[in-house]
Structures are given as structure tokens and as C-alpha cells.
């Protein structure tokens, strides 16, 4: 399986050269995805980047594999960004105070690939920074649903990460497409993609949302070695009770020691 967080400053050609391209993505209108968060993950010896999304002024949801890395020193979230490299007035750069990785997260097969990040201070909600609703427990998105995935990840094999926010349309697939892998778990994952492999989320897009009908239904998790199709997202509806529980703890200031999973 393929890890999709992005090692910043990595110029290595990837082993699936030839097939490994996002095609069909487009730039989004600036600030039209105001829930999007860019995660700067600062480690020793390496830095990484990921996507995430704001679900409460003090909480960002992302993929566990983005932060389950040895040597991470701190994580910063940038909200309100369109071009993450320029100093936009709209940007709010907020340090992450703690994070909670799902207790059953498994790095070998990416089960339960979900993390909730608690921000050091609340984001200011305005026209450029907004929350996104998450799927409820009973809102299971099914085959054929048309969704999109925004991200600052690589736009092609040869290019680095994107400076401006891009987005790709992807469709929820029949689970049989993913079940060839013994690690696919239908209750906790969503099988997504473009069967022509012309469109895909890619490196650096990890942790970003699968948005269907204006709600976050998935978190970009992983894909299978040499193929852009299918792609696997963490199924938010399955984890909604867990997310609510963690948010309640954040409100009560019951936050684990850093870095710690609960
Ligand atoms: C990681 O990011 C920090 C802060 O931007 C920077 O000071 C450091 O040099 C970076 N490390 C690497 C290995 O690029």
C-alpha cells in the first residue's frame, strides 16, 4: 500500500512512473472551500504536508498516517489559504496543541486511519474560514455518489505539490472494486475513484475530505501500490460517534499528553 502524505522537498521519482498522475483536477475558485486546512508537519529529520478540514473552530480532522511518524516536533494548520505559499490576508496559521489518533489505527493496513487535531486557539470563522459538516452515523454514502476531493497535493508525477488549492471529482465505487484487497473493510472505508485512472487524489492530498453533497464523508487514506484506481477513504459515518466523543473531551479540556493516542 502507498503512503500518501507528502515528504516535502522530496524529488524522488515514484516506482509507478507512467501511471502516477493526477489528471482531471482543476483549480478551485479562491476560498470556495473554506473548511480546507493545510497541515505543515514539522519533524526531525523530515517535514511532511497533508490536508485536513475544519469541523469545529478548535478541531481539524485528518488522516492518522499524517501524524503517526517518529520525530514529529510540531504540526501547524493553515486555514483560509488559496495559494498556501503567498502571504494571503485571509490565512490563519494556528499551531496544533494535541492530537488524538484512533486507538485502533493500524499503520500496516491503514484501518481506522483518522486523527482529530486540537488547535491551540479557535479559528476565527469568517467568509474565508468555515466549518464543514460531517456525515452522521446513519449517513452511509453509496455507490455512484458524485463527490470531490480538494487538496494541495502533487498534480503530476513531475511536479511538486500545488501552491494553489486544486480539486478533483471522484465517484464512490462498488465495494467489490476494493475487496480484492483483503485489507479493505466495508464498514470503515469507502472505495472511490475514476475507473479510467484519469482523475485521482495523490501524494500530499492525504487527510483531505471526500465531499459529497456538501458534507465530509471520507478522509483520503491510501491507494494500492501501482494503481490510481481504486482509492480508499476512511468512512466518516462509521467514526462519527468516536469523533463526537473526542470533541466533547476537547470541550472539557480532557486532552492527552503529546503525542498520545486515545
Ligand atoms: C522543516 O520546516 C522547518 C520550519 O519551516 C524548517 O526550519 C526546517 O529547516 C525544515 N526541515 C527540513 C528538513 O526541510
GROMACS .gro file of C-alpha atoms and ligand atoms in nm:
model
  276
    1UNK     CA    1   0.000   0.000   0.000
    2UNK     CA    2   0.104   0.351  -0.060
    3UNK     CA    3   0.151   0.621   0.194
    4UNK     CA    4   0.006   0.943   0.066
    5UNK     CA    5   0.136   1.211   0.288
    6UNK     CA    6   0.393   1.419   0.118
    7UNK     CA    7   0.754   1.432   0.218
    8UNK     CA    8   0.831   1.792   0.145
    9UNK     CA    9   1.136   1.855  -0.068
   10UNK     CA   10   1.128   1.500  -0.198
   11UNK     CA   11   1.219   1.482  -0.562
   12UNK     CA   12   1.230   1.108  -0.598
   13UNK     CA   13   1.057   0.954  -0.893
   14UNK     CA   14   0.797   0.716  -0.777
   15UNK     CA   15   0.802   0.350  -0.872
   16UNK     CA   16   0.469   0.362  -1.057
   17UNK     CA   17   0.602   0.620  -1.302
   18UNK     CA   18   0.383   0.638  -1.606
   19UNK     CA   19   0.055   0.574  -1.435
   20UNK     CA   20   0.116   0.807  -1.142
   21UNK     CA   21  -0.050   1.131  -1.239
   22UNK     CA   22  -0.342   1.331  -1.124
   23UNK     CA   23  -0.531   1.414  -1.435
   24UNK     CA   24  -0.856   1.595  -1.440
   25UNK     CA   25  -0.805   1.811  -1.136
   26UNK     CA   26  -0.880   2.182  -1.156
   27UNK     CA   27  -0.801   2.494  -0.961
   28UNK     CA   28  -1.085   2.589  -0.735
   29UNK     CA   29  -1.221   2.940  -0.710
   30UNK     CA   30  -1.023   3.108  -0.431
   31UNK     CA   31  -1.175   3.049  -0.086
   32UNK     CA   32  -1.461   2.842  -0.218
   33UNK     CA   33  -1.358   2.551   0.008
   34UNK     CA   34  -1.325   2.749   0.331
   35UNK     CA   35  -1.310   2.438   0.551
   36UNK     CA   36  -0.981   2.325   0.396
   37UNK     CA   37  -0.673   2.311   0.615
   38UNK     CA   38  -0.314   2.277   0.502
   39UNK     CA   39  -0.111   2.077   0.754
   40UNK     CA   40   0.257   2.158   0.796
   41UNK     CA   41   0.408   1.866   0.978
   42UNK     CA   42   0.750   1.951   1.111
   43UNK     CA   43   0.974   1.666   1.206
   44UNK     CA   44   1.329   1.562   1.259
   45UNK     CA   45   1.483   1.489   1.015
   46UNK     CA   46   1.197   1.543   0.771
   47UNK     CA   47   0.894   1.763   0.714
   48UNK     CA   48   0.567   1.650   0.562
   49UNK     CA   49   0.246   1.803   0.439
   50UNK     CA   50  -0.114   1.685   0.437
   51UNK     CA   51  -0.467   1.811   0.401
   52UNK     CA   52  -0.731   1.833   0.669
   53UNK     CA   53  -1.062   2.006   0.730
   54UNK     CA   54  -1.215   2.224   0.997
   55UNK     CA   55  -1.513   2.068   1.177
   56UNK     CA   56  -1.518   2.297   1.480
   57UNK     CA   57  -1.332   2.624   1.543
   58UNK     CA   58  -1.082   2.429   1.755
   59UNK     CA   59  -1.075   2.097   1.570
   60UNK     CA   60  -0.940   1.968   1.238
   61UNK     CA   61  -0.997   1.618   1.107
   62UNK     CA   62  -0.727   1.440   0.906
   63UNK     CA   63  -0.567   1.100   0.843
   64UNK     CA   64  -0.378   0.927   1.125
   65UNK     CA   65  -0.088   0.832   0.897
   66UNK     CA   66  -0.013   1.204   0.851
   67UNK     CA   67   0.100   1.238   1.211
   68UNK     CA   68   0.186   0.883   1.309
   69UNK     CA   69   0.551   0.943   1.231
   70UNK     CA   70   0.856   0.924   1.453
   71UNK     CA   71   1.027   1.252   1.521
   72UNK     CA   72   0.736   1.489   1.471
   73UNK     CA   73   0.800   1.807   1.660
   74UNK     CA   74   0.501   2.013   1.577
   75UNK     CA   75   0.207   2.047   1.347
   76UNK     CA   76   0.071   2.375   1.219
   77UNK     CA   77  -0.258   2.424   1.043
   78UNK     CA   78  -0.309   2.693   0.780
   79UNK     CA   79  -0.671   2.791   0.728
   80UNK     CA   80  -0.815   3.035   0.478
   81UNK     CA   81  -0.544   2.964   0.222
   82UNK     CA   82  -0.578   2.954  -0.152
   83UNK     CA   83  -0.216   2.991  -0.253
   84UNK     CA   84  -0.050   2.842   0.052
   85UNK     CA   85   0.287   2.989  -0.043
   86UNK     CA   86   0.182   3.350  -0.060
   87UNK     CA   87   0.107   3.564   0.241
   88UNK     CA   88  -0.265   3.598   0.195
   89UNK     CA   89  -0.451   3.821   0.437
   90UNK     CA   90  -0.714   3.552   0.466
   91UNK     CA   91  -0.473   3.297   0.613
   92UNK     CA   92  -0.487   3.191   0.974
   93UNK     CA   93  -0.185   2.995   1.085
   94UNK     CA   94  -0.257   2.808   1.407
   95UNK     CA   95  -0.040   2.563   1.596
   96UNK     CA   96  -0.184   2.226   1.687
   97UNK     CA   97  -0.191   2.167   2.058
   98UNK     CA   98  -0.255   1.793   2.069
   99UNK     CA   99  -0.395   1.521   1.853
  100UNK     CA  100  -0.589   1.204   1.910
  101UNK     CA  101  -0.523   0.913   1.678
  102UNK     CA  102  -0.792   0.645   1.669
  103UNK     CA  103  -0.688   0.379   1.921
  104UNK     CA  104  -0.730   0.102   1.664
  105UNK     CA  105  -0.538   0.276   1.389
  106UNK     CA  106  -0.312   0.024   1.220
  107UNK     CA  107  -0.024   0.153   1.007
  108UNK     CA  108   0.019  -0.182   0.832
  109UNK     CA  109  -0.322  -0.192   0.668
  110UNK     CA  110  -0.448   0.165   0.725
  111UNK     CA  111  -0.751   0.056   0.924
  112UNK     CA  112  -0.906   0.340   1.125
  113UNK     CA  113  -0.689   0.600   0.954
  114UNK     CA  114  -0.830   0.902   1.135
  115UNK     CA  115  -0.695   1.171   1.366
  116UNK     CA  116  -0.853   1.467   1.535
  117UNK     CA  117  -0.628   1.769   1.588
  118UNK     CA  118  -0.697   2.014   1.868
  119UNK     CA  119  -0.588   2.368   1.782
  120UNK     CA  120  -0.409   2.594   2.026
  121UNK     CA  121  -0.668   2.862   1.972
  122UNK     CA  122  -1.001   2.880   1.797
  123UNK     CA  123  -1.006   2.968   1.431
  124UNK     CA  124  -1.191   3.288   1.350
  125UNK     CA  125  -1.490   3.192   1.139
  126UNK     CA  126  -1.542   3.434   0.851
  127UNK     CA  127  -1.603   3.424   0.478
  128UNK     CA  128  -1.271   3.252   0.412
  129UNK     CA  129  -1.267   3.012   0.706
  130UNK     CA  130  -1.572   2.796   0.771
  131UNK     CA  131  -1.667   2.461   0.916
  132UNK     CA  132  -1.784   2.161   0.717
  133UNK     CA  133  -2.046   1.920   0.847
  134UNK     CA  134  -1.950   1.559   0.876
  135UNK     CA  135  -2.160   1.257   0.780
  136UNK     CA  136  -2.373   1.121   1.063
  137UNK     CA  137  -2.362   0.762   1.176
  138UNK     CA  138  -2.660   0.664   0.962
  139UNK     CA  139  -2.545   0.858   0.652
  140UNK     CA  140  -2.358   0.598   0.459
  141UNK     CA  141  -2.259   0.722   0.116
  142UNK     CA  142  -2.315   0.460  -0.152
  143UNK     CA  143  -2.204   0.352  -0.496
  144UNK     CA  144  -2.244   0.614  -0.766
  145UNK     CA  145  -2.233   0.916  -0.534
  146UNK     CA  146  -2.055   1.207  -0.701
  147UNK     CA  147  -1.802   1.368  -0.471
  148UNK     CA  148  -1.497   1.586  -0.483
  149UNK     CA  149  -1.163   1.596  -0.312
  150UNK     CA  150  -0.977   1.925  -0.266
  151UNK     CA  151  -0.605   1.925  -0.195
  152UNK     CA  152  -0.266   2.086  -0.237
  153UNK     CA  153  -0.104   1.756  -0.332
  154UNK     CA  154   0.104   1.674  -0.636
  155UNK     CA  155  -0.065   1.749  -0.964
  156UNK     CA  156   0.156   1.519  -1.166
  157UNK     CA  157   0.447   1.288  -1.127
  158UNK     CA  158   0.694   1.552  -1.235
  159UNK     CA  159   0.554   1.842  -1.045
  160UNK     CA  160   0.584   1.922  -0.680
  161UNK     CA  161   0.288   1.995  -0.461
  162UNK     CA  162   0.049   2.256  -0.584
  163UNK     CA  163   0.067   2.609  -0.448
  164UNK     CA  164  -0.300   2.674  -0.512
  165UNK     CA  165  -0.585   2.457  -0.399
  166UNK     CA  166  -0.696   2.203  -0.658
  167UNK     CA  167  -0.992   1.971  -0.666
  168UNK     CA  168  -1.086   1.650  -0.840
  169UNK     CA  169  -1.427   1.490  -0.896
  170UNK     CA  170  -1.444   1.127  -0.793
  171UNK     CA  171  -1.724   0.875  -0.771
  172UNK     CA  172  -1.797   0.627  -0.496
  173UNK     CA  173  -1.741   0.280  -0.638
  174UNK     CA  174  -1.892  -0.059  -0.582
  175UNK     CA  175  -1.702  -0.210  -0.291
  176UNK     CA  176  -1.611  -0.513  -0.497
  177UNK     CA  177  -1.359  -0.286  -0.668
  178UNK     CA  178  -1.165  -0.263  -0.343
  179UNK     CA  179  -1.239  -0.602  -0.196
  180UNK     CA  180  -0.964  -0.770  -0.398
  181UNK     CA  181  -0.753  -0.639  -0.115
  182UNK     CA  182  -0.801  -0.841   0.199
  183UNK     CA  183  -0.740  -0.526   0.398
  184UNK     CA  184  -1.046  -0.341   0.268
  185UNK     CA  185  -1.313  -0.312   0.536
  186UNK     CA  186  -1.654  -0.208   0.410
  187UNK     CA  187  -1.792  -0.060   0.731
  188UNK     CA  188  -1.498   0.171   0.793
  189UNK     CA  189  -1.370   0.253   0.443
  190UNK     CA  190  -1.506   0.398   0.119
  191UNK     CA  191  -1.396   0.271  -0.219
  192UNK     CA  192  -1.359   0.570  -0.451
  193UNK     CA  193  -1.210   0.661  -0.784
  194UNK     CA  194  -1.217   0.707  -1.155
  195UNK     CA  195  -1.203   0.370  -1.326
  196UNK     CA  196  -1.021   0.520  -1.624
  197UNK     CA  197  -0.750   0.643  -1.386
  198UNK     CA  198  -0.772   0.985  -1.542
  199UNK     CA  199  -0.851   1.151  -1.213
  200UNK     CA  200  -0.714   1.082  -0.868
  201UNK     CA  201  -0.615   1.230  -0.540
  202UNK     CA  202  -0.246   1.183  -0.488
  203UNK     CA  203   0.057   1.239  -0.269
  204UNK     CA  204   0.013   1.534  -0.040
  205UNK     CA  205  -0.366   1.508  -0.055
  206UNK     CA  206  -0.378   1.267   0.240
  207UNK     CA  207  -0.612   1.372   0.515
  208UNK     CA  208  -0.827   1.581   0.284
  209UNK     CA  209  -1.204   1.534   0.272
  210UNK     CA  210  -1.424   1.343   0.031
  211UNK     CA  211  -1.706   1.594  -0.002
  212UNK     CA  212  -2.040   1.460  -0.121
  213UNK     CA  213  -2.347   1.680  -0.120
  214UNK     CA  214  -2.167   1.947   0.087
  215UNK     CA  215  -2.076   1.709   0.369
  216UNK     CA  216  -1.746   1.544   0.451
  217UNK     CA  217  -1.799   1.169   0.406
  218UNK     CA  218  -1.443   1.049   0.378
  219UNK     CA  219  -1.078   1.117   0.460
  220UNK     CA  220  -0.819   1.039   0.193
  221UNK     CA  221  -0.622   0.743   0.324
  222UNK     CA  222  -0.445   0.519   0.075
  223UNK     CA  223  -0.426   0.353  -0.263
  224UNK     CA  224  -0.287   0.023  -0.386
  225UNK     CA  225   0.075   0.016  -0.500
  226UNK     CA  226   0.085   0.066  -0.870
  227UNK     CA  227  -0.259   0.198  -0.948
  228UNK     CA  228  -0.452   0.524  -0.929
  229UNK     CA  229  -0.771   0.325  -0.905
  230UNK     CA  230  -0.932   0.250  -0.672
  231UNK     CA  231  -0.854   0.483  -0.385
  232UNK     CA  232  -0.954   0.425  -0.026
  233UNK     CA  233  -1.103   0.684   0.206
  234UNK     CA  234  -1.178   0.649   0.576
  235UNK     CA  235  -1.558   0.632   0.617
  236UNK     CA  236  -1.652   0.920   0.847
  237UNK     CA  237  -2.006   0.797   0.922
  238UNK     CA  238  -1.857   0.490   1.089
  239UNK     CA  239  -1.641   0.708   1.312
  240UNK     CA  240  -1.891   0.981   1.388
  241UNK     CA  241  -1.964   0.861   1.744
  242UNK     CA  242  -1.591   0.846   1.816
  243UNK     CA  243  -1.541   1.196   1.671
  244UNK     CA  244  -1.826   1.337   1.885
  245UNK     CA  245  -1.675   1.178   2.193
  246UNK     CA  246  -1.335   1.333   2.127
  247UNK     CA  247  -1.488   1.674   2.060
  248UNK     CA  248  -1.667   1.653   2.392
  249UNK     CA  249  -1.337   1.577   2.562
  250UNK     CA  250  -1.176   1.873   2.386
  251UNK     CA  251  -1.452   2.094   2.527
  252UNK     CA  252  -1.389   1.961   2.876
  253UNK     CA  253  -1.019   2.010   2.824
  254UNK     CA  254  -0.951   1.641   2.864
  255UNK     CA  255  -0.660   1.622   2.628
  256UNK     CA  256  -0.393   1.355   2.626
  257UNK     CA  257  -0.025   1.421   2.672
  258UNK     CA  258   0.152   1.495   2.349
  259UNK     CA  259   0.184   1.297   2.132
  260UNK     CA  260  -0.059   1.042   2.256
  261UNK     CA  261  -0.345   0.841   2.121
  262UNK     CA  262  -0.668   0.774   2.299
  263LIG     C1  263   1.120   2.186   0.833
  263LIG     O1  264   1.048   2.305   0.850
  263LIG     C2  265   1.110   2.398   0.938
  263LIG     C3  266   1.017   2.515   0.956
  263LIG     O2  267   0.967   2.562   0.836
  263LIG     C4  268   1.245   2.440   0.882
  263LIG     O3  269   1.307   2.528   0.971
  263LIG     C5  270   1.330   2.315   0.862
  263LIG     O4  271   1.451   2.350   0.801
  263LIG     C6  272   1.257   2.214   0.776
  263LIG     N1  273   1.333   2.090   0.771
  263LIG     C7  274   1.363   2.028   0.657
  263LIG     C8  275   1.438   1.900   0.668
  263LIG     O5  276   1.331   2.073   0.547
   0.00000   0.00000   0.00000
